[in-house]
XYZ file of C-alpha atoms in Angstrom:
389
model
C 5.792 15.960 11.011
C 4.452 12.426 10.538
C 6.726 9.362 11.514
C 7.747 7.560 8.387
C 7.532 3.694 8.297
C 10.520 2.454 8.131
C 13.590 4.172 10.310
C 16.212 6.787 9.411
C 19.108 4.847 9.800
C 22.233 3.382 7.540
C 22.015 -0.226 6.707
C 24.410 -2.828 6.132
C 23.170 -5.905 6.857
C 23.083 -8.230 3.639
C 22.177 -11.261 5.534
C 18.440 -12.795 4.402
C 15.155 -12.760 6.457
C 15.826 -15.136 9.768
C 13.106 -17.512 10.982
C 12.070 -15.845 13.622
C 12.081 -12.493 11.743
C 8.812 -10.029 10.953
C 9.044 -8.889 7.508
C 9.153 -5.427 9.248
C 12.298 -6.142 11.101
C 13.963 -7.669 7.877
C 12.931 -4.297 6.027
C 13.935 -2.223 8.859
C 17.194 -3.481 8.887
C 18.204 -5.188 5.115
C 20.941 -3.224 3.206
C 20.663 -4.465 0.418
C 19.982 -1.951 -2.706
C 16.860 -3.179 -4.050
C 15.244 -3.463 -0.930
C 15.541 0.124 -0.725
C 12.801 0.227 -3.790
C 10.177 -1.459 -1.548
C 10.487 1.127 1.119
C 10.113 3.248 -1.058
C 7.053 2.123 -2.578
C 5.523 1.199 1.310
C 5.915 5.132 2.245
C 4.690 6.152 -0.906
C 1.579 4.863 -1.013
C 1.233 5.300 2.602
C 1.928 9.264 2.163
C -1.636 8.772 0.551
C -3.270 8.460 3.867
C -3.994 10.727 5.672
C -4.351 11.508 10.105
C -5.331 8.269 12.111
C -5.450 6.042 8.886
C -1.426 6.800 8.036
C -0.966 6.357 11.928
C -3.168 3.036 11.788
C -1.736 1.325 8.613
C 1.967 2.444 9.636
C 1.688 0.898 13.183
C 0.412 -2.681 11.523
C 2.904 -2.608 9.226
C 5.716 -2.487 12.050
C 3.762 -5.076 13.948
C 3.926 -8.858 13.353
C 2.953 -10.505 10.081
C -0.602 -11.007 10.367
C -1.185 -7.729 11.024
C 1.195 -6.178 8.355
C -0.039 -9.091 4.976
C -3.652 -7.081 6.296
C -2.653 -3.823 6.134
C -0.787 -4.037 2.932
C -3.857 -5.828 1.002
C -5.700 -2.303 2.345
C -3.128 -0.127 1.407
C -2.290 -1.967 -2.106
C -6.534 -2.259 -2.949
C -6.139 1.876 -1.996
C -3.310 2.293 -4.020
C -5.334 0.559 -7.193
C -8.324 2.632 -6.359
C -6.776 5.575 -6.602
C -4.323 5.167 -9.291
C -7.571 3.470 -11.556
C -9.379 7.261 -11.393
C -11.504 7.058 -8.372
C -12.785 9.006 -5.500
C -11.669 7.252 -2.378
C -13.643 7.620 0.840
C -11.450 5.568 4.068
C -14.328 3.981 6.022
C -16.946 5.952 5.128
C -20.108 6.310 7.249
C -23.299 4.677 6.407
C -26.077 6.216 6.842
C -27.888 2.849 8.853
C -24.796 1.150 10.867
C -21.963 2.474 12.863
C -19.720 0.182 11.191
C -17.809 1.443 8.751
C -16.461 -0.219 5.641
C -13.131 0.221 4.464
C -13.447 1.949 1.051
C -16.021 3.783 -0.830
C -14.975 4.398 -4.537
C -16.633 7.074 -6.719
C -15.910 7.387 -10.512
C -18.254 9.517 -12.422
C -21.913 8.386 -11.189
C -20.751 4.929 -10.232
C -20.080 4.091 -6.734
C -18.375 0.706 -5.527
C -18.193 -0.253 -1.687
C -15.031 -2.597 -0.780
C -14.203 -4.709 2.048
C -10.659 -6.362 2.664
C -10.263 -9.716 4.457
C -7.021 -11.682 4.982
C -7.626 -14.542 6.802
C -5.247 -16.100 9.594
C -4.549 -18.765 11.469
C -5.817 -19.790 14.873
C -3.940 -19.082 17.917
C -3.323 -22.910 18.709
C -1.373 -22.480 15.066
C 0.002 -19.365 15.560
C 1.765 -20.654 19.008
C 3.083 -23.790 17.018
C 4.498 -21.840 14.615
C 6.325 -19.604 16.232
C 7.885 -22.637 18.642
C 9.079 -23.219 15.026
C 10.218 -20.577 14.193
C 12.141 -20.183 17.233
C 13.634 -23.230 16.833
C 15.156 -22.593 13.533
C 16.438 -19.442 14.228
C 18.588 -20.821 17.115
C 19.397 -24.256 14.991
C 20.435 -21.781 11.907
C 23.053 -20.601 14.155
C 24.910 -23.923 14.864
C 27.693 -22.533 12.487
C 29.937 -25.450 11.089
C 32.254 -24.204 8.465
C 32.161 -27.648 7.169
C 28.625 -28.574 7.004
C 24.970 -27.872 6.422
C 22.212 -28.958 7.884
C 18.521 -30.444 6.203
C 15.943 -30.698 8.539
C 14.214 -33.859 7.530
C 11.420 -33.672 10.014
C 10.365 -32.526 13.317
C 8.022 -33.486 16.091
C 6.838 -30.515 18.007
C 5.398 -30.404 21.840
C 3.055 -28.110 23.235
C 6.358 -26.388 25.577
C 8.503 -24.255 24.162
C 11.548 -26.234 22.151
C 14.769 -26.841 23.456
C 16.646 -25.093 20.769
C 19.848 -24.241 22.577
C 20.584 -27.844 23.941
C 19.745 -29.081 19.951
C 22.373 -26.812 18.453
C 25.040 -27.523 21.138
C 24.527 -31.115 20.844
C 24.398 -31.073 16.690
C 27.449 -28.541 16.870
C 29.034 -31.503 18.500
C 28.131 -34.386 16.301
C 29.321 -32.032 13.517
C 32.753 -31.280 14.988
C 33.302 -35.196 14.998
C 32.378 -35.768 11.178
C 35.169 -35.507 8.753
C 33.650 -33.561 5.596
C 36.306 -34.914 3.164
C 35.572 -38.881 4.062
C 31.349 -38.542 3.933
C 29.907 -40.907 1.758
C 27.557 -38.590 -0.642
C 25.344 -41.309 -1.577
C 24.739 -42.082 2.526
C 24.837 -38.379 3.922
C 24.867 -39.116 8.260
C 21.792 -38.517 10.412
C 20.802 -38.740 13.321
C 17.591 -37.412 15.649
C 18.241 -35.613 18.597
C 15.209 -35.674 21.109
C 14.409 -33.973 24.520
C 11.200 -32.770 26.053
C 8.846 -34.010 23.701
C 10.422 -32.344 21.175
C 12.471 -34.609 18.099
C 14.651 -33.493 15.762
C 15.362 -35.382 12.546
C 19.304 -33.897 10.686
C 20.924 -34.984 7.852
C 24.606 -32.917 7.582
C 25.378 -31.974 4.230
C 29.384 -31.370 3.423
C 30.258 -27.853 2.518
C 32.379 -27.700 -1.085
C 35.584 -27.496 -0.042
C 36.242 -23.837 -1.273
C 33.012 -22.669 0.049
C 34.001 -23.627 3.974
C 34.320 -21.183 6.167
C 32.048 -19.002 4.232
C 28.842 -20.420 5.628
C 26.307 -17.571 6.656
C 23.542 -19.810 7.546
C 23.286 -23.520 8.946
C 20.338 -24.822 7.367
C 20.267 -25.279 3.866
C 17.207 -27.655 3.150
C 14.165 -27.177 4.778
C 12.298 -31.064 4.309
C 10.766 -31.118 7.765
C 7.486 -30.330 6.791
C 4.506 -32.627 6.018
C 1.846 -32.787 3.203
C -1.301 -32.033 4.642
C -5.105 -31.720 3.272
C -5.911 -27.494 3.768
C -9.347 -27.023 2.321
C -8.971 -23.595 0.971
C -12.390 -23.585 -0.356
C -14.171 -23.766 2.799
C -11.595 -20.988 4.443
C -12.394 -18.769 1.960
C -16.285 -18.782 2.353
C -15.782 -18.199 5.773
C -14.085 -15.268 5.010
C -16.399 -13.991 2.814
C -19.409 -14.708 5.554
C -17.699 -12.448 8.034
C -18.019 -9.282 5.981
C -20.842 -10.433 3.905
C -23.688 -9.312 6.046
C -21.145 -7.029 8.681
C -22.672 -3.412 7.063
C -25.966 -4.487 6.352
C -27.581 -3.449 2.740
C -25.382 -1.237 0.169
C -27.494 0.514 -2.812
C -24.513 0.416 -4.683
C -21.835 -2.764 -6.131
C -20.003 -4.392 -3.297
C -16.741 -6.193 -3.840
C -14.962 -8.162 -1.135
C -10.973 -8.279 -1.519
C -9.366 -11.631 -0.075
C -5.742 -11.697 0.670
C -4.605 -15.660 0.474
C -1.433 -17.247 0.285
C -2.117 -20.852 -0.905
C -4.592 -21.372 -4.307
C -3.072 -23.160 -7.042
C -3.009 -20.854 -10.730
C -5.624 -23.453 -11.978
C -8.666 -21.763 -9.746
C -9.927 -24.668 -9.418
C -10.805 -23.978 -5.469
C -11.903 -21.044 -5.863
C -14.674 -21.975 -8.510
C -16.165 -24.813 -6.724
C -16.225 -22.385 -3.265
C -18.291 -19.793 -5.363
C -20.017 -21.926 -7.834
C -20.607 -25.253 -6.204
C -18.485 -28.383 -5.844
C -18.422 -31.342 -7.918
C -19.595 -34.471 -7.754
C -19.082 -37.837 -9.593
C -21.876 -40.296 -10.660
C -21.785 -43.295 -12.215
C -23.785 -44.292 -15.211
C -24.342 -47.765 -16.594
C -25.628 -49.900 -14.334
C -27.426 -52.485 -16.039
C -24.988 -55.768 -16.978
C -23.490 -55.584 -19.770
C -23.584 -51.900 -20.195
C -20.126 -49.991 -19.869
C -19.532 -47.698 -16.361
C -19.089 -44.014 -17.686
C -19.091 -41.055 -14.873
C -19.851 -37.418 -15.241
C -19.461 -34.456 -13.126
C -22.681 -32.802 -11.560
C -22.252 -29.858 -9.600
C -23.707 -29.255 -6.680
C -25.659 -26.479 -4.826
C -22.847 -25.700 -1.937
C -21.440 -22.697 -3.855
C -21.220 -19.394 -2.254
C -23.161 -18.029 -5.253
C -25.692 -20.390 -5.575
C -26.115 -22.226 -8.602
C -27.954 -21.271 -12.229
C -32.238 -20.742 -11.385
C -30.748 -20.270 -7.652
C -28.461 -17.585 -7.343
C -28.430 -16.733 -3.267
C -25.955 -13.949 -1.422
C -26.663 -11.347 -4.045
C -25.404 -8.243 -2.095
C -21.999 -9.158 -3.177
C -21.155 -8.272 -6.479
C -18.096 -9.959 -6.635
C -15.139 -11.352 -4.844
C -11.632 -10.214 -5.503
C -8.835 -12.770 -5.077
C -5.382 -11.334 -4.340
C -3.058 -14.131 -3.912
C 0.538 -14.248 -3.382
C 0.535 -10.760 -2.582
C 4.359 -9.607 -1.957
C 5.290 -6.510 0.270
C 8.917 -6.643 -1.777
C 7.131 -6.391 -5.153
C 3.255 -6.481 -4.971
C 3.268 -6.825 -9.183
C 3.873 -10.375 -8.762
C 0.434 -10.981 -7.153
C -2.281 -13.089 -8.647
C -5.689 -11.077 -8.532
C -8.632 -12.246 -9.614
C -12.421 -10.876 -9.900
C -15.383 -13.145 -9.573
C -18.432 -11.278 -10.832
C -21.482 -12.775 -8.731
C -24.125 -13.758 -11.855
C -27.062 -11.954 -10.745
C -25.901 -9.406 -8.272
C -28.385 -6.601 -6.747
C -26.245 -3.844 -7.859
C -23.774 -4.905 -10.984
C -20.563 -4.192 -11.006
C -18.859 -1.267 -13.713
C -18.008 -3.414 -16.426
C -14.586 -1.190 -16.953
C -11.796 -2.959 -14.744
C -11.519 -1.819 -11.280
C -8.145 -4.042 -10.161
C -5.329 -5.604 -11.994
C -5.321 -9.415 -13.302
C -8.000 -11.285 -14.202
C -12.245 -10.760 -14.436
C -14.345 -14.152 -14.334
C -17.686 -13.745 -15.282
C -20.691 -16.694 -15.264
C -21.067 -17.714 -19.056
C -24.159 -20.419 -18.468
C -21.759 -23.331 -17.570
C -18.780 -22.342 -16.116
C -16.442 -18.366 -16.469
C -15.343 -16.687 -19.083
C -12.230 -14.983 -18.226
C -10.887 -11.663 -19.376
C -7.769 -9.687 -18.691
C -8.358 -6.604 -16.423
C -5.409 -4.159 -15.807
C -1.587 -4.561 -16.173
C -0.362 -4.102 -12.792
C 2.780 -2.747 -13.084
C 1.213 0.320 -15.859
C -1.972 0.853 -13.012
C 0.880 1.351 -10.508
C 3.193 2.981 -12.949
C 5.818 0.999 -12.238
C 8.569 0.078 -14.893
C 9.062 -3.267 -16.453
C 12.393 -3.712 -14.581
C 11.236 -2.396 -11.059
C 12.824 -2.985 -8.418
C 16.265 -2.529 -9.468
C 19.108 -3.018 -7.250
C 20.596 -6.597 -5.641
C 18.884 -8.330 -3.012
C 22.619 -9.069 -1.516
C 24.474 -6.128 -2.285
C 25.284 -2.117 -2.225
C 25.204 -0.253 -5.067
């Protein structure tokens, strides 16, 4: 008999996921009643598998978070597959390469090859994170009845933080503040710094018949910076490692990309498969008014109209957003390539959304209903987060 995922044991721990928790641990060990439904759902669609793929896809899923975001996009694309009315073949062999992709999917006389891809961070931002990570668990756990903490920035070094010495010395700063005589409209704060490391607190006064109820320390997380991520450019690269990985398919191909950033205009995601956009300026003669249009340009992972290039894949499958507690809420998205070798079924494969090139820009049209393709009711997962039935 098959290990299951998750263990066989009572839980009672209400408490939410901890910084420097996996979201295996938190599932392992969350009581709540609706979190119950998920593992549910994670062994269910696991029990699908079968041998070394159920023993693969269960030990990622225990592992750390990279590892289990992957595995779920593999198991939840599997889970669509089969649910949709297809044949399902777990890296099936090719006749010339000993690389395998993941799934081969049969309905009728149509066959459709898919690759999944969720792309992660570099180790230099792995390591920084966790320090993070680390450091918030430990400063989470400072514990003042009286106050909360917002983090309203932090300065990391390349060591390991000194967590421990922060929340002893912020315990103390609390423990001389008087929650009852704070001036709301100048909350205290002060920046406690040691080995490279600097740590930016504002303390927050508990309502006065919430104190001594305090689970957690931190209740505003403001520490962390705007920054420029070019999610374009990350997710051709993605699509550039599997592109060419199996060599040539006779049949559709689809690559599936897990992200976790794109904004619900899909604006990124257009100008990474159909070209950027550029601004030029017309009207240069004096007198005559400056007017500037948008020309797009050739950098598109699909080419451009008259120039269509990478035509073994058929299409690219965004899955964004997507949630091991209730994968429903995802965003997915299918970009049909324009002139494809192989074209894919025009009947919907995946839930959301299919984009297809209209001359100018995509038409879009719905595809499945994600919750009826997974059957799934409207009001799954019941239960409370923070509470036994």
């Amino acid at each position: 008999m098959r290990r299951p995922i998750y263990d066989d044991r009572e839980r009672t721990d209400l408490s939410p996921q901890r910084n420097d928790e996996t979201s295996f641990a938190f599932f392992n060990r969350a009581g709540g009643s609706q979190w119950r439904h998920s593992r549910t759902l994670h062994q269910e669609w696991a029990d699908r598998l079968h041998g070394r793929d159920y023993a693969e896809v269960r030990a990622a899923l225990r592992a750390d978070d990279a590892k289990a975001r992957s595995a779920f996009l593999e198991l939840y694309l599997h889970e669509c597959l089969v649910r949709g009315g297809h044949e399902v073949v777990i890296h099936p062999e090719l006749d010339h390469t000993s690389r395998r992709p993941d799934f081969l999917a049969s309905r009728e006389t149509r066959r459709v090859f898919v690759e999944a891809i969720a792309p992660g961070s570099s180790p230099s931002d792995i390591a920084a994170a966790n320090r993070m990570k680390v450091l918030l668990a430990v400063l989470d756990q400072v514990g003042d009845d009286n106050f909360f903490l917002m983090t309203n920035s932090i300065t990391q070094a390349r060591s390991s933080a000194p967590a421990k010495i922060f929340r002893e010395q912020i315990r103390k700063w609390l423990a001389a503040l008087d929650p009852d005589s704070v001036d709301t409209d100048d909350l205290p704060t002060r920046t406690f710094e040691q080995n490279g490391w600097s740590v930016d607190i504002t303390a927050i006064p508990v309502k006065r018949d919430s104190r001594g109820n305090v689970r957690r320390s931190i209740g505003i997380y403001a520490h962390a910076e705007a920054q420029f991520i070019d999610d374009g450019a990350k997710l051709v690269a993605a699509i550039k490692t599997k592109a060419r990985r199996y060599g040539h398919f006779e049949a559709p191909f689809v690559i599936a990309v897990g992200t976790a950033t794109f904004d619900e205009d899909d604006e990124e995601v257009f100008n990474a498969l159909y070209g950027s956009v550029s601004w030029v300026l017309d009207g240069h003669n004096p007198g005559e008014e400056l007017t500037s249009r948008g020309v797009r340009n050739r950098d598109g992972y699909f080419g451009s109209p008259g120039a269509w290039k990478n035509r073994r894949v058929s299409g690219v499958l965004i899955v964004d957003q997507l949630s091991l507690h209730d994968p429903t809420h995802s965003r997915v998205s299918l970009w049909v390539h324009p002139d494809p070798l192989y074209p894919l079924p025009s009947e919907p494969m995946f839930p959301g959304v299919i984009h297809e090139w209209n001359g100018e820009s995509t038409d879009k049209r719905e595809a499945l209903d994600a919750r009826k393709l997974l059957g799934l009711a409207d009001d799954w997962p019941q239960g409370h987060r923070w509470q036994t039935d």
